[in-house]
Coordinates of C-alpha atoms in Angstrom, one line a residue:
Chain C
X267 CA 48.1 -95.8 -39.8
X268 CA 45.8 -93.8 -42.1
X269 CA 45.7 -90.3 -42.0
X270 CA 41.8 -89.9 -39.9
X271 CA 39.0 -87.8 -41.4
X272 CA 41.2 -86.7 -44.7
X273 CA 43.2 -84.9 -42.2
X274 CA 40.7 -82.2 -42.3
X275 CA 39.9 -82.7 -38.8
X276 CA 36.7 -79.7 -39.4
X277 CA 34.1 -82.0 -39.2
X278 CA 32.9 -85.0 -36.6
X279 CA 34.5 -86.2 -33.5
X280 CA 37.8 -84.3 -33.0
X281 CA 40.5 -85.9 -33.6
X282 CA 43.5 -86.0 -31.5
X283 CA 46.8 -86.3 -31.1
X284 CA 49.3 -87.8 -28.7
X285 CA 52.5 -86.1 -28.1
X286 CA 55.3 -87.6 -25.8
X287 CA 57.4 -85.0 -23.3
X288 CA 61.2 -85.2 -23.4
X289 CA 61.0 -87.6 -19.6
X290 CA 58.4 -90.0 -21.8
X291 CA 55.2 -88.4 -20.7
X292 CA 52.2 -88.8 -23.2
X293 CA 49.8 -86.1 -23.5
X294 CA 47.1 -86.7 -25.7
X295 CA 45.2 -83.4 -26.6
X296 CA 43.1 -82.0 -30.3
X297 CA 45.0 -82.1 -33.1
X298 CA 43.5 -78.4 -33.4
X299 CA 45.1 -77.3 -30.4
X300 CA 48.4 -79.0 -31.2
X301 CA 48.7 -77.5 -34.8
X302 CA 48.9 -73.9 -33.2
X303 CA 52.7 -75.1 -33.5
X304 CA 54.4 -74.6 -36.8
X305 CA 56.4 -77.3 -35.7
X306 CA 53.9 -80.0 -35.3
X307 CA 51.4 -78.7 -37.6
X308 CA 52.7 -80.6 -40.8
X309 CA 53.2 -84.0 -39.1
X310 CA 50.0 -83.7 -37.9
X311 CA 48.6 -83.0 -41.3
X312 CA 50.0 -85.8 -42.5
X313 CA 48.2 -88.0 -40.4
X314 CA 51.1 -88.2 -37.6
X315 CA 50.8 -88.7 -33.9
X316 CA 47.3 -90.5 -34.0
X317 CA 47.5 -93.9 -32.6
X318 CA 50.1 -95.6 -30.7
X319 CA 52.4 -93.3 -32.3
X320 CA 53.1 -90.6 -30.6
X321 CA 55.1 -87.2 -31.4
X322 CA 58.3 -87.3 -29.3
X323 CA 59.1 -83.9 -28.2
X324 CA 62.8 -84.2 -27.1
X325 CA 63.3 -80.8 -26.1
X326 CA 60.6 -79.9 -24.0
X327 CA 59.7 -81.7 -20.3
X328 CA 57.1 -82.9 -19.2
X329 CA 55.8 -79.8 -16.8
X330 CA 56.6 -77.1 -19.5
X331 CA 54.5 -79.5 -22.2
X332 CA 51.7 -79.6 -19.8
X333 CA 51.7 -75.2 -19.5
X334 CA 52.3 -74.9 -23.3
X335 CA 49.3 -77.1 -24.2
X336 CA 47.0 -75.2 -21.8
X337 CA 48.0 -72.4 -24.0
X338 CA 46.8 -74.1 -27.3
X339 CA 44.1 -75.6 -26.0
X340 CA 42.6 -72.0 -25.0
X341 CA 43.8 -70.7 -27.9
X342 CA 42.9 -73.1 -30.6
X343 CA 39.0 -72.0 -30.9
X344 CA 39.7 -68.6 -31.7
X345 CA 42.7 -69.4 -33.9
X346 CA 40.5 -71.9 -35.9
X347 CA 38.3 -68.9 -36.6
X348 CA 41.1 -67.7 -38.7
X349 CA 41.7 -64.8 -35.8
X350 CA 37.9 -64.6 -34.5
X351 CA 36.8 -61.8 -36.7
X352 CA 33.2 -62.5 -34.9
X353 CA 34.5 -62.9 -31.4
X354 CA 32.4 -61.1 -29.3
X355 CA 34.9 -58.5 -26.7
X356 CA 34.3 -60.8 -23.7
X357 CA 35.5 -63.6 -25.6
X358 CA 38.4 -61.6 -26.3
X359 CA 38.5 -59.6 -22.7
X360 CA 38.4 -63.9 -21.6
X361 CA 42.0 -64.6 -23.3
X362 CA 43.6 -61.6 -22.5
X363 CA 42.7 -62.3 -18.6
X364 CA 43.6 -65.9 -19.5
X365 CA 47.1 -64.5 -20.9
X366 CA 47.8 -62.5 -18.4
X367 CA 47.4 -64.7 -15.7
X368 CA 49.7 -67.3 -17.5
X369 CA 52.7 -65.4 -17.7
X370 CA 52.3 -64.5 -14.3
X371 CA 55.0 -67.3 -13.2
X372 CA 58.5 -68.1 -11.7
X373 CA 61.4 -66.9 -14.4
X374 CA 62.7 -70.5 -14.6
X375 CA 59.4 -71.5 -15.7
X376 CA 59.1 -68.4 -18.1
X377 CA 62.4 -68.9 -19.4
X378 CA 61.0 -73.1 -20.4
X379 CA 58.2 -71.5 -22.1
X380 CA 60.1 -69.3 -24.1
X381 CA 62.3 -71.5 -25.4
X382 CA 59.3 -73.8 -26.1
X383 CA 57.5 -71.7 -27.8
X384 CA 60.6 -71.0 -30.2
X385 CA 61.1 -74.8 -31.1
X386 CA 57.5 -75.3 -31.5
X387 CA 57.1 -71.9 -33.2
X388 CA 53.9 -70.9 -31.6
X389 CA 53.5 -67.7 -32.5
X390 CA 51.2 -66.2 -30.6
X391 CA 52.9 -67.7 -27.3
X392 CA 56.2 -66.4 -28.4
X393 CA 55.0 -63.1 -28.6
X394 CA 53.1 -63.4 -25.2
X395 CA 56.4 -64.6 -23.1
X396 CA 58.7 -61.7 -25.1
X397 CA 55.9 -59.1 -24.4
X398 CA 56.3 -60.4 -20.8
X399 CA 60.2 -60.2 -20.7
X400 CA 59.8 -56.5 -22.2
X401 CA 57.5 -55.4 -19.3
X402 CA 59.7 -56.8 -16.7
X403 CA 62.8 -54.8 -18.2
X404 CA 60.6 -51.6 -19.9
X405 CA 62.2 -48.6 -18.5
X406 CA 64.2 -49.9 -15.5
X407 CA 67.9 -48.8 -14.8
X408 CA 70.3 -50.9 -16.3
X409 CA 71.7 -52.6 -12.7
X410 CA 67.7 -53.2 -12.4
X411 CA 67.9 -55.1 -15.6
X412 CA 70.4 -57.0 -14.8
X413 CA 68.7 -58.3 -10.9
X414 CA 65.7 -59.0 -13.1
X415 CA 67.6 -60.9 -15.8
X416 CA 70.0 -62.7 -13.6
X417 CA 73.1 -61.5 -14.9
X418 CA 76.0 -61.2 -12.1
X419 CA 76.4 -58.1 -11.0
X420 CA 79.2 -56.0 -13.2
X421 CA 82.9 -56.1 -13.0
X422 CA 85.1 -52.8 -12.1
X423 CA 85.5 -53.0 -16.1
X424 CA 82.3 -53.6 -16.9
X425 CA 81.5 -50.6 -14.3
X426 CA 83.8 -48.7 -16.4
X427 CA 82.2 -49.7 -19.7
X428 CA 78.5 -49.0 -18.0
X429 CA 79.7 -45.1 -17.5
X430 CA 81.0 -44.4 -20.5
X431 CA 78.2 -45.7 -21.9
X432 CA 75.8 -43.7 -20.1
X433 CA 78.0 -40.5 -21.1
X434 CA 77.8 -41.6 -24.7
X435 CA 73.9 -42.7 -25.2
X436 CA 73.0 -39.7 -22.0
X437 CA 69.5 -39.5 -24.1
X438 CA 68.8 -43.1 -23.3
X439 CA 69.4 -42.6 -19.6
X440 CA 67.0 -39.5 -18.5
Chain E
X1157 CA 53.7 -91.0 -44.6
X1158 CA 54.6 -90.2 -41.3
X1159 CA 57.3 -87.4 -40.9
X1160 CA 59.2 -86.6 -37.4
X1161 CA 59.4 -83.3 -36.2
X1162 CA 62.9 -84.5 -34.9
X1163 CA 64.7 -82.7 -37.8
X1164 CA 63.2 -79.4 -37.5
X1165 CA 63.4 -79.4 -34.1
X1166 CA 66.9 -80.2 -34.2
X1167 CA 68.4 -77.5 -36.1
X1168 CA 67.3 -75.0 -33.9
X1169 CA 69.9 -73.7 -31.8
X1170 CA 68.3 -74.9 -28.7
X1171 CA 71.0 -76.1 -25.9
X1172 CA 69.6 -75.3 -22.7
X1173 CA 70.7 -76.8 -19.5
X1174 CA 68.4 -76.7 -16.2
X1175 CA 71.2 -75.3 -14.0
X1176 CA 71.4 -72.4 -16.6
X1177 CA 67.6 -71.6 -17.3
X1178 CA 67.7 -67.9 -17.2
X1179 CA 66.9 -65.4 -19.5
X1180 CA 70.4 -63.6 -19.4
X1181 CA 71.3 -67.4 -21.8
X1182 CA 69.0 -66.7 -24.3
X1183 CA 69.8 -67.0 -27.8
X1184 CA 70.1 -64.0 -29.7
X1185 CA 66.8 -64.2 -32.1
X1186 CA 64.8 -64.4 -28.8
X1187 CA 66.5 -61.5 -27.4
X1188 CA 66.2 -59.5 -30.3
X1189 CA 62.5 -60.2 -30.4
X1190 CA 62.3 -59.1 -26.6
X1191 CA 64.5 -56.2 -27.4
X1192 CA 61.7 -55.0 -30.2
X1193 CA 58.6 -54.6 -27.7
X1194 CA 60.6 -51.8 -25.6
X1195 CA 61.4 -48.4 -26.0
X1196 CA 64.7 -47.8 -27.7
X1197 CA 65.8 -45.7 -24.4
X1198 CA 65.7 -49.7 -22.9
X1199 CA 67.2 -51.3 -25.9
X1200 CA 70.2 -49.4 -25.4
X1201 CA 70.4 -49.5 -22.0
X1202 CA 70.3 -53.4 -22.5
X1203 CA 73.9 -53.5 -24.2
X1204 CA 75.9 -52.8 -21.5
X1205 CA 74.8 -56.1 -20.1
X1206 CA 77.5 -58.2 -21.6
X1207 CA 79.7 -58.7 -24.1
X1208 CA 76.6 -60.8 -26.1
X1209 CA 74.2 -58.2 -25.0
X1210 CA 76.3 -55.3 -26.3
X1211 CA 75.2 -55.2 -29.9
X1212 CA 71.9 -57.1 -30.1
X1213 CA 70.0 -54.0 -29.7
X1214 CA 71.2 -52.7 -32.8
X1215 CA 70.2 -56.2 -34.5
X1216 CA 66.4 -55.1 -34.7
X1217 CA 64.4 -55.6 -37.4
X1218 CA 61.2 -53.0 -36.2
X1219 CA 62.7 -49.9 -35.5
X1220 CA 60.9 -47.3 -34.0
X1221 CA 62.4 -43.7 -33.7
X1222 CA 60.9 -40.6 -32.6
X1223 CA 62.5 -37.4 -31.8
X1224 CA 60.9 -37.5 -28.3
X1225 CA 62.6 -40.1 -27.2
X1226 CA 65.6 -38.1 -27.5
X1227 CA 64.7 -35.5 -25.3
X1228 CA 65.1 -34.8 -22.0
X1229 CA 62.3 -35.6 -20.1
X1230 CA 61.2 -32.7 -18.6
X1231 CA 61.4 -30.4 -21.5
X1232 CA 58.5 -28.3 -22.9
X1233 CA 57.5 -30.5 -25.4
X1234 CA 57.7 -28.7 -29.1
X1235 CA 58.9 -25.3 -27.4
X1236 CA 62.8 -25.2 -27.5
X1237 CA 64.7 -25.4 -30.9
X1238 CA 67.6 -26.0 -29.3
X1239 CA 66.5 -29.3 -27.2
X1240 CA 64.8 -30.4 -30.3
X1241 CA 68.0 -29.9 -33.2
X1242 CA 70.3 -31.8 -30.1
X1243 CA 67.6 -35.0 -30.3
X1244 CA 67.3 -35.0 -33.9
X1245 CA 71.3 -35.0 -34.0
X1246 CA 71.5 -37.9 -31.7
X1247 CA 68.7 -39.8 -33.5
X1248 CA 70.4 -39.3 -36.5
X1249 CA 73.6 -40.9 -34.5
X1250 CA 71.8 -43.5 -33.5
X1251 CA 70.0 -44.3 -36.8
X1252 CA 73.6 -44.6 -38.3
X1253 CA 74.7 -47.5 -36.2
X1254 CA 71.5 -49.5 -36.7
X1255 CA 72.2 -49.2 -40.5
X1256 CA 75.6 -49.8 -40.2
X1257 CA 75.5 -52.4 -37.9
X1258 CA 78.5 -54.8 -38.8
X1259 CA 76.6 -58.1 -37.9
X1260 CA 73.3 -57.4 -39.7
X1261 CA 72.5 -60.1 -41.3
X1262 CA 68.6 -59.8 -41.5
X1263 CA 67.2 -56.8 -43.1
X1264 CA 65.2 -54.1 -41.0
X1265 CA 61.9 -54.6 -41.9
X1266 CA 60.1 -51.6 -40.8
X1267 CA 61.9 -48.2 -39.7
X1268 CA 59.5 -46.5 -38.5
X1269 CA 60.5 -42.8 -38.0
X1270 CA 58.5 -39.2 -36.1
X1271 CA 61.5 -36.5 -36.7
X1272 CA 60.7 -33.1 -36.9
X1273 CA 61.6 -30.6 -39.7
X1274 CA 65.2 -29.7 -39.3
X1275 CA 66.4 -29.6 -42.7
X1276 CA 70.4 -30.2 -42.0
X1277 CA 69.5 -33.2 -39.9
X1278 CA 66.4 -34.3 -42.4
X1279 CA 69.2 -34.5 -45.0
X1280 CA 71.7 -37.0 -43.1
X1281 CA 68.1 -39.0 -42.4
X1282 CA 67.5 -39.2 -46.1
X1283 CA 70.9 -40.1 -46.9
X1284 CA 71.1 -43.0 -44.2
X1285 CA 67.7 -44.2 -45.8
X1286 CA 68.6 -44.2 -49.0
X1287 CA 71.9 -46.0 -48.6
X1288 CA 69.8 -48.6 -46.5
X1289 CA 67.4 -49.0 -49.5
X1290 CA 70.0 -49.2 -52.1
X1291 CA 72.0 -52.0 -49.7
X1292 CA 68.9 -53.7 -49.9
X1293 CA 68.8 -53.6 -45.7
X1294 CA 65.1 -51.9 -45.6
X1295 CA 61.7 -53.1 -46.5
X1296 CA 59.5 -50.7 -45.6
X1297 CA 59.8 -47.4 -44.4
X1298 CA 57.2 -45.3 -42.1
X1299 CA 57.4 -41.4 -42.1
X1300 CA 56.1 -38.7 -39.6
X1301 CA 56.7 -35.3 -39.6
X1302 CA 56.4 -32.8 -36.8
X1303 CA 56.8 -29.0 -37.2
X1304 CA 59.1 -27.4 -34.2
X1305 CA 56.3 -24.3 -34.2
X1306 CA 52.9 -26.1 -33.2
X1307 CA 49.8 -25.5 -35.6
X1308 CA 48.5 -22.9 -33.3
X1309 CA 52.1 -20.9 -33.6
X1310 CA 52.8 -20.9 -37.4
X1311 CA 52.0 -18.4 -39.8
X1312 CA 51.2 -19.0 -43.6
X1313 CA 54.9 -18.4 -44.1
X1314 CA 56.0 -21.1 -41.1
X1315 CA 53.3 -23.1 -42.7
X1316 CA 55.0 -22.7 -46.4
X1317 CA 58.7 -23.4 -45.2
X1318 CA 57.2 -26.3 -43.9
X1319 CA 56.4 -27.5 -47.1
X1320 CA 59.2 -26.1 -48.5
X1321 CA 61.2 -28.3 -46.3
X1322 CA 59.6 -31.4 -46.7
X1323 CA 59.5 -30.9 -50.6
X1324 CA 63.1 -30.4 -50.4
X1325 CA 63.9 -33.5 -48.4
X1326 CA 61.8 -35.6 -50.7
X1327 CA 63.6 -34.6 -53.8
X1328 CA 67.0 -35.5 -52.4
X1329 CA 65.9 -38.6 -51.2
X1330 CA 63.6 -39.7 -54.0
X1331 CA 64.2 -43.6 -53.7
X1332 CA 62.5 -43.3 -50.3
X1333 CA 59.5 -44.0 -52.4
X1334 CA 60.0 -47.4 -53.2
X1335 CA 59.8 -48.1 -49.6
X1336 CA 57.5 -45.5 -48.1
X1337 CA 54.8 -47.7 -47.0
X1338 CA 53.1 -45.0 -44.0
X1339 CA 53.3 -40.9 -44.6
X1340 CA 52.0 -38.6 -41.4
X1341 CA 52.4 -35.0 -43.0
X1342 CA 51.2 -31.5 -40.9
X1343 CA 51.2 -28.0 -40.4
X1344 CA 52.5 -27.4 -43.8
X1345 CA 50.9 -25.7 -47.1
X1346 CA 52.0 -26.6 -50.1
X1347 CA 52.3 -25.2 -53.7
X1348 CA 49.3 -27.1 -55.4
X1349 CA 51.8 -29.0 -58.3
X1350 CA 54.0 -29.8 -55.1
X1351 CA 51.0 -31.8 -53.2
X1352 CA 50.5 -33.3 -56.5
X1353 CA 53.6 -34.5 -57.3
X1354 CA 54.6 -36.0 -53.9
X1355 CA 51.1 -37.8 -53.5
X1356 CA 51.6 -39.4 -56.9
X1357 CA 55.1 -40.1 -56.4
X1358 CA 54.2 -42.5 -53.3
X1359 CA 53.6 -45.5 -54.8
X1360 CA 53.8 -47.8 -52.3
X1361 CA 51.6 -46.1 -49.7
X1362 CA 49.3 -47.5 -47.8
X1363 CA 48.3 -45.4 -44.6
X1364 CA 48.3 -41.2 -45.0
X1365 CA 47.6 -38.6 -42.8
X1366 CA 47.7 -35.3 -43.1
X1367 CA 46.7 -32.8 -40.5
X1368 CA 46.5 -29.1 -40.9
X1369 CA 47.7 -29.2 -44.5
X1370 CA 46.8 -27.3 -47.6
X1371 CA 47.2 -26.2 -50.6
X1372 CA 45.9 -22.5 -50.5
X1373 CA 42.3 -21.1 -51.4
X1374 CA 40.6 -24.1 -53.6
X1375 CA 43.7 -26.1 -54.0
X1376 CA 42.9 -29.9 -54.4
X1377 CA 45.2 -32.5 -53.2
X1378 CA 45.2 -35.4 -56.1
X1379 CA 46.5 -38.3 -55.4
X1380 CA 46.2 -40.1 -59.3
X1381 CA 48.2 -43.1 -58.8
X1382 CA 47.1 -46.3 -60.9
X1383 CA 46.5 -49.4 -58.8
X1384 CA 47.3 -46.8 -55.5
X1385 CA 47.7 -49.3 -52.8
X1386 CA 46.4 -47.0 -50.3
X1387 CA 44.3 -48.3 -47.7
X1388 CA 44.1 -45.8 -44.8
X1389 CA 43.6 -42.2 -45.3
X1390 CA 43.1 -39.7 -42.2
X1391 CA 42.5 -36.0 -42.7
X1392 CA 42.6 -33.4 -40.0
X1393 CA 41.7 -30.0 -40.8
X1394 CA 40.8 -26.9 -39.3
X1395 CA 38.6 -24.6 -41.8
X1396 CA 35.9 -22.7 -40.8
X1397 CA 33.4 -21.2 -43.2
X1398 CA 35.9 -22.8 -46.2
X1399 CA 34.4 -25.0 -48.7
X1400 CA 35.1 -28.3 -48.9
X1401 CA 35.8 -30.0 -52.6
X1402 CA 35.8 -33.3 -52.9
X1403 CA 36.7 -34.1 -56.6
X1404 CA 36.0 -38.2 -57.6
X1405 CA 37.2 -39.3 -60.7
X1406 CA 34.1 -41.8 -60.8
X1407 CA 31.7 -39.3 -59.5
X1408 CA 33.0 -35.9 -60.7
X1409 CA 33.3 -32.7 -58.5
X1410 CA 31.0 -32.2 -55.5
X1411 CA 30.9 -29.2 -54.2
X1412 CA 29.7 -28.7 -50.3
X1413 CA 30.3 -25.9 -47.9
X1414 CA 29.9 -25.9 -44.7
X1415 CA 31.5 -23.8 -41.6
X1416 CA 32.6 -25.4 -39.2
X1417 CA 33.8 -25.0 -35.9
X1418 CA 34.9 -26.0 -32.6
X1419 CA 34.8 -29.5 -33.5
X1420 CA 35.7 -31.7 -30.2
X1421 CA 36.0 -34.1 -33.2
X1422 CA 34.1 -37.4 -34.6
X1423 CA 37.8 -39.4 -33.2
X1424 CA 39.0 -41.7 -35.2
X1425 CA 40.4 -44.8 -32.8
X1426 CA 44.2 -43.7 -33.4
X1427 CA 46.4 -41.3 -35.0
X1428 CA 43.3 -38.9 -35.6
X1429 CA 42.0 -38.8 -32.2
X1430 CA 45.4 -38.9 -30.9
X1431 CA 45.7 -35.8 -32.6
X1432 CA 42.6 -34.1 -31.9
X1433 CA 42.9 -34.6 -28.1
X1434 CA 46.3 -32.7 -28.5
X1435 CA 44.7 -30.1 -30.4
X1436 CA 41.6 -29.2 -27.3
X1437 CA 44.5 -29.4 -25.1
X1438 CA 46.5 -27.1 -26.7
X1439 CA 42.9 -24.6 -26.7
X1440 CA 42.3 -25.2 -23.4
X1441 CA 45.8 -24.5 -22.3
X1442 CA 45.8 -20.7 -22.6
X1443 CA 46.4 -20.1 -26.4
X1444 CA 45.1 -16.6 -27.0
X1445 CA 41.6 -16.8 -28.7
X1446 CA 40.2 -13.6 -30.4
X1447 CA 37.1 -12.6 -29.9
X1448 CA 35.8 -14.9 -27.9
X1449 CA 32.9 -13.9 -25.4
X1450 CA 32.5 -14.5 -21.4
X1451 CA 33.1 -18.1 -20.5
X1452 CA 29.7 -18.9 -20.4
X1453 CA 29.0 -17.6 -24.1
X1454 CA 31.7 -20.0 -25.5
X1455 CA 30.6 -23.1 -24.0
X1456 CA 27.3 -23.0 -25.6
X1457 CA 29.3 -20.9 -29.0
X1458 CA 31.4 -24.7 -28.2
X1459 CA 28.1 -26.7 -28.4
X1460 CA 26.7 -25.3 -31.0
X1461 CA 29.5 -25.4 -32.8
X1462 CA 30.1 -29.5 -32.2
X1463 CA 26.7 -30.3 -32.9
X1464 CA 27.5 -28.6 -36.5
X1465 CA 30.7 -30.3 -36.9
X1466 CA 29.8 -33.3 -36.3
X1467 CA 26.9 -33.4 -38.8
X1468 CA 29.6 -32.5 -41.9
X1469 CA 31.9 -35.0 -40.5
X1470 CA 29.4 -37.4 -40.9
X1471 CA 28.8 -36.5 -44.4
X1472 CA 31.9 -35.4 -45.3
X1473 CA 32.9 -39.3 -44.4
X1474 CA 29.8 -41.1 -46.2
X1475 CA 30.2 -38.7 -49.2
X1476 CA 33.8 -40.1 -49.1
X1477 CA 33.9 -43.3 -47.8
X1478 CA 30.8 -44.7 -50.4
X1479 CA 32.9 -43.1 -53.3
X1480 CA 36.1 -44.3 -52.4
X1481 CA 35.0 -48.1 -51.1
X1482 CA 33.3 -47.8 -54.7
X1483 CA 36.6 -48.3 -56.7
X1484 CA 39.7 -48.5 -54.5
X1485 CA 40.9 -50.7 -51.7
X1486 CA 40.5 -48.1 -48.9
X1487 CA 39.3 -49.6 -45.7
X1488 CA 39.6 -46.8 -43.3
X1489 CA 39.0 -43.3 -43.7
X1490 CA 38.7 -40.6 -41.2
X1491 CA 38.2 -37.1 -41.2
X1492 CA 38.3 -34.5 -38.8
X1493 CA 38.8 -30.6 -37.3
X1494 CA 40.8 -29.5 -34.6
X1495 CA 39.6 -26.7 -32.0
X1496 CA 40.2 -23.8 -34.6
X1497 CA 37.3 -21.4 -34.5
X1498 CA 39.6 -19.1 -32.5
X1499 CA 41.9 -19.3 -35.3
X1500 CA 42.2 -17.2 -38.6
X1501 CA 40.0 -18.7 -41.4
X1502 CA 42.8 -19.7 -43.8
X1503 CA 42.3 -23.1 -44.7
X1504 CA 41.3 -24.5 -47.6
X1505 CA 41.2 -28.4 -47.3
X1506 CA 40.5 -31.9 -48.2
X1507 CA 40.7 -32.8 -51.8
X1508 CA 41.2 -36.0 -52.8
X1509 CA 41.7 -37.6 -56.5
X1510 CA 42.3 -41.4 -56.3
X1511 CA 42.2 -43.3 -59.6
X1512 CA 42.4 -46.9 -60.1
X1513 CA 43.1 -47.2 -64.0

């Protein structure tokens, strides 16, 4: 398969992109929106996942695919504008609403993302779910952590460990 | 030539099984990354968690320390000596394990610290930075420092020890230069070959601000540092009735006085409006002000006053901003005066020398 449009992808008809979800779903989206992942990007300049072809994504379902792509797709416009020095502020007011609203989700769901966004390296979504993590945790008690977290709830020792602790870093606990 | 994302993917260390998808399982990269967009009073609270937990937090690579965050939280902020030499103490604590951290692998690429001037603790700092730098653990290296005696509290003397200190710590420590990327200096003056020196010696600076410092009647702060990579430059300054020099080694030495005032302040977005609001506070919050008239007086004296400000500021910053955008790299630039007309008329301010050879 030759690579479309020099691989430029700037100019005409956009091109796009089929990538396949680890329980064989195809999504087929802009190779713009796609190449927001580090991961994918190279492939895709080289002409990959046009066609037939496909990018199989074994790592990543179906449903967490399908979230992660709505985040390119949004994203891709201003991210082609090499950051959108000339966004206007509601353009910018528009994806920070957008971003807000789609991290507001279940923690299983979060937790998918995140470790999508790490194997696809898409930077701007990593730093979106670990901003989200830190709010959830920023300045709560440490048993409040752990509830939000889902660690088990501590052991006598670990009890033990929590105190001392407390004694030790008393700053960190005022 | 197609190639598969397969092997990339692959060597990430990405086992994750549905019946385990919680955030207590993530790997340690993606905790660490969490762990650096919260306060370090949260980061440390995190490593009781687990046994996994317990030393990610001192993993970081951003590291962000201020003395505040070292303080109890109902303390008068900037008041008590005592409060503030026990937070410095425990920073400096603290800032010794992240250096020594026995699985730190990846260096600390910014430390980012706002520690007042204690000069016992200011030495271990300047050790612990130095034997980072040397180790080859630090990149870059951003420095604030607050006086314990507000602006409105310090005497020319306060004001000189200041300096003193800082002087002292900088000598000790000189290799913090190669790293020092950010300075935030105030409250100080300086012996005029002192400003000099340390200005030149930062050769790696990119973003200064000094607020409330000088170098005496008609000093001039020179910063002559071939290919100086400074972008940002923010000065604060309270000086009424004192000339301002302004000496340009493209333009040559332009001389403008003005008196200024009660200057509510032309804020800059960040550290400079930051700063400003704290200083109106610190007015409005029951400072004695000599000779100030009924209340009614002041407030228009206040007007008045603003109105005059903010016409130098505006010159002051095209003056400075067309001659410096003319032959340096410097993108930002912002001047301004605290609430100081109540104050005694001892400043002598602003004087910049920036060569590019």
């Amino acid at each position: 398969m030759a690579a479309p449009e020099s691989g430029d992808g700037n100019n005409g008809a956009a091109r796009m992109v089929t990538l396949i979800s680890s329980d064989n779903t195809r999504f087929e989206v802009e190779a713009a929106a796609a190449s927001l992942s580090q991961t994918l990007q190279l492939t895709i300049l080289d002409g990959g996942g046009g066609g037939g072809d496909g990018i199989p994504l074994p790592n990543v379902d179906s449903a967490t695919l399908s979230k992660v792509l709505e985040y390119c797709i949004k994203h891709a416009p201003a991210a082609a504008n090499g950051g959108a020095p000339n966004a206007t502020a509601v353009d910018r007011a528009e994806l920070e609403r957008f971003d807000n609203e789609f991290v507001n989700i279940d923690q299983s769901v979060l937790y998918s993302l995140i470790m999508a966004a790490h194997n696809l390296e898409i930077e701007g979504l990593q730093s979106l779910v670990a901003k989200k993590v830190a709010d959830m945790i920023k300045g709560k008690s440490p048993m409040e952590i752990r509830r939000t977290l889902g660690f088990p709830d501590p052991t006598p020792e670990e009890q033990a460990e929590m105190n001392a602790h407390m004694l030790e870093y008393g700053w960190a606990y005022e | 030539m197609l190639k598969s994302p397969l092997k990339s993917m692959e060597s990430k260390p990405a086992q994750f099984c549905p019946d385990e998808d919680r955030i207590s399982k993530l790997p340690d990269d993606i905790v660490i990354a969490i762990l650096e967009k919260v306060d370090v009073s949260t980061a440390i609270r995190t490593s009781t968690l687990s046994t996994r937990w317990r030393h990610l937090p001192l993993l970081l690579s951003h590291i962000c320390l201020k003395t505040e965050d070292f303080m109890p939280q109902n303390s008068t902020p900037v008041s008590d000596d005592k409060v503030i030499d026990e937070a410095m103490a425990a920073l400096v604590e603290l800032l010794t394990s992240f250096v020594a951290a026995p699985r730190r692998e990846r260096c600390i690429r910014i430390l980012s610290l706002a520690v007042h001037l204690i000069p016992d603790r200011l030495c271990d700092i300047g050790k612990l930075v130095c034997d980072a730098i040397d180790c080859g653990k630090l990149k870059s290296l951003e420095l604030e420092f607050n006086t314990v005696n507000g602006v409105y509290d310090s005497t020319e003397l306060d004001m000189r020890r200041h300096a003193q200190s800082l002087m002292c710590f900088f000598d000790s420590s000189p290799r913090v230069f190669c790293c020092l990327t950010k300075l935030y200096l105030c409250n100080a003056n300086f012996r005029g070959t002192d400003m000099h020196r340390l200005l030149t010696s930062c050769e790696q600076l990119q973003d200064l601000t000094l607020v409330e410092c000088d170098t005496g009647c008609l000093g001039v702060f020179k910063i002559d540092v071939p290919g100086s990579k400074l972008r940002v430059l923010r000065v604060l300054v309270s000086s009424p009735g004192i000339p301002y020099q302004f000496w340009l080694n493209n333009v040559g030495k332009i001389n403008e006085s003005y008196r200024l005032g009660a200057g509510a302040g032309g804020a800059e977005p960040d550290r400079t409006g930051g700063a400003a609001g704290v200083a109106n506070g610190a007015g409005a919050g029951g400072v004695p002000m000599a000779g100030t008239g009924a209340p009614g007086t002041r407030a228009v004296t206040r007007d008045v006053k603003s109105a005059i400000f903010a016409r130098a500021a505006a010159l002051i910053k095209s003056i400075l901003a067309a001659s410096f955008a003319a032959f340096s790299g410097l993108r930002t630039l912002g001047t301004s005066t605290s609430s100081s007309f109540m104050q005694k008329a001892r400043r002598s301010l602003c004087f910049l020398l920036l060569s590019q050879r």
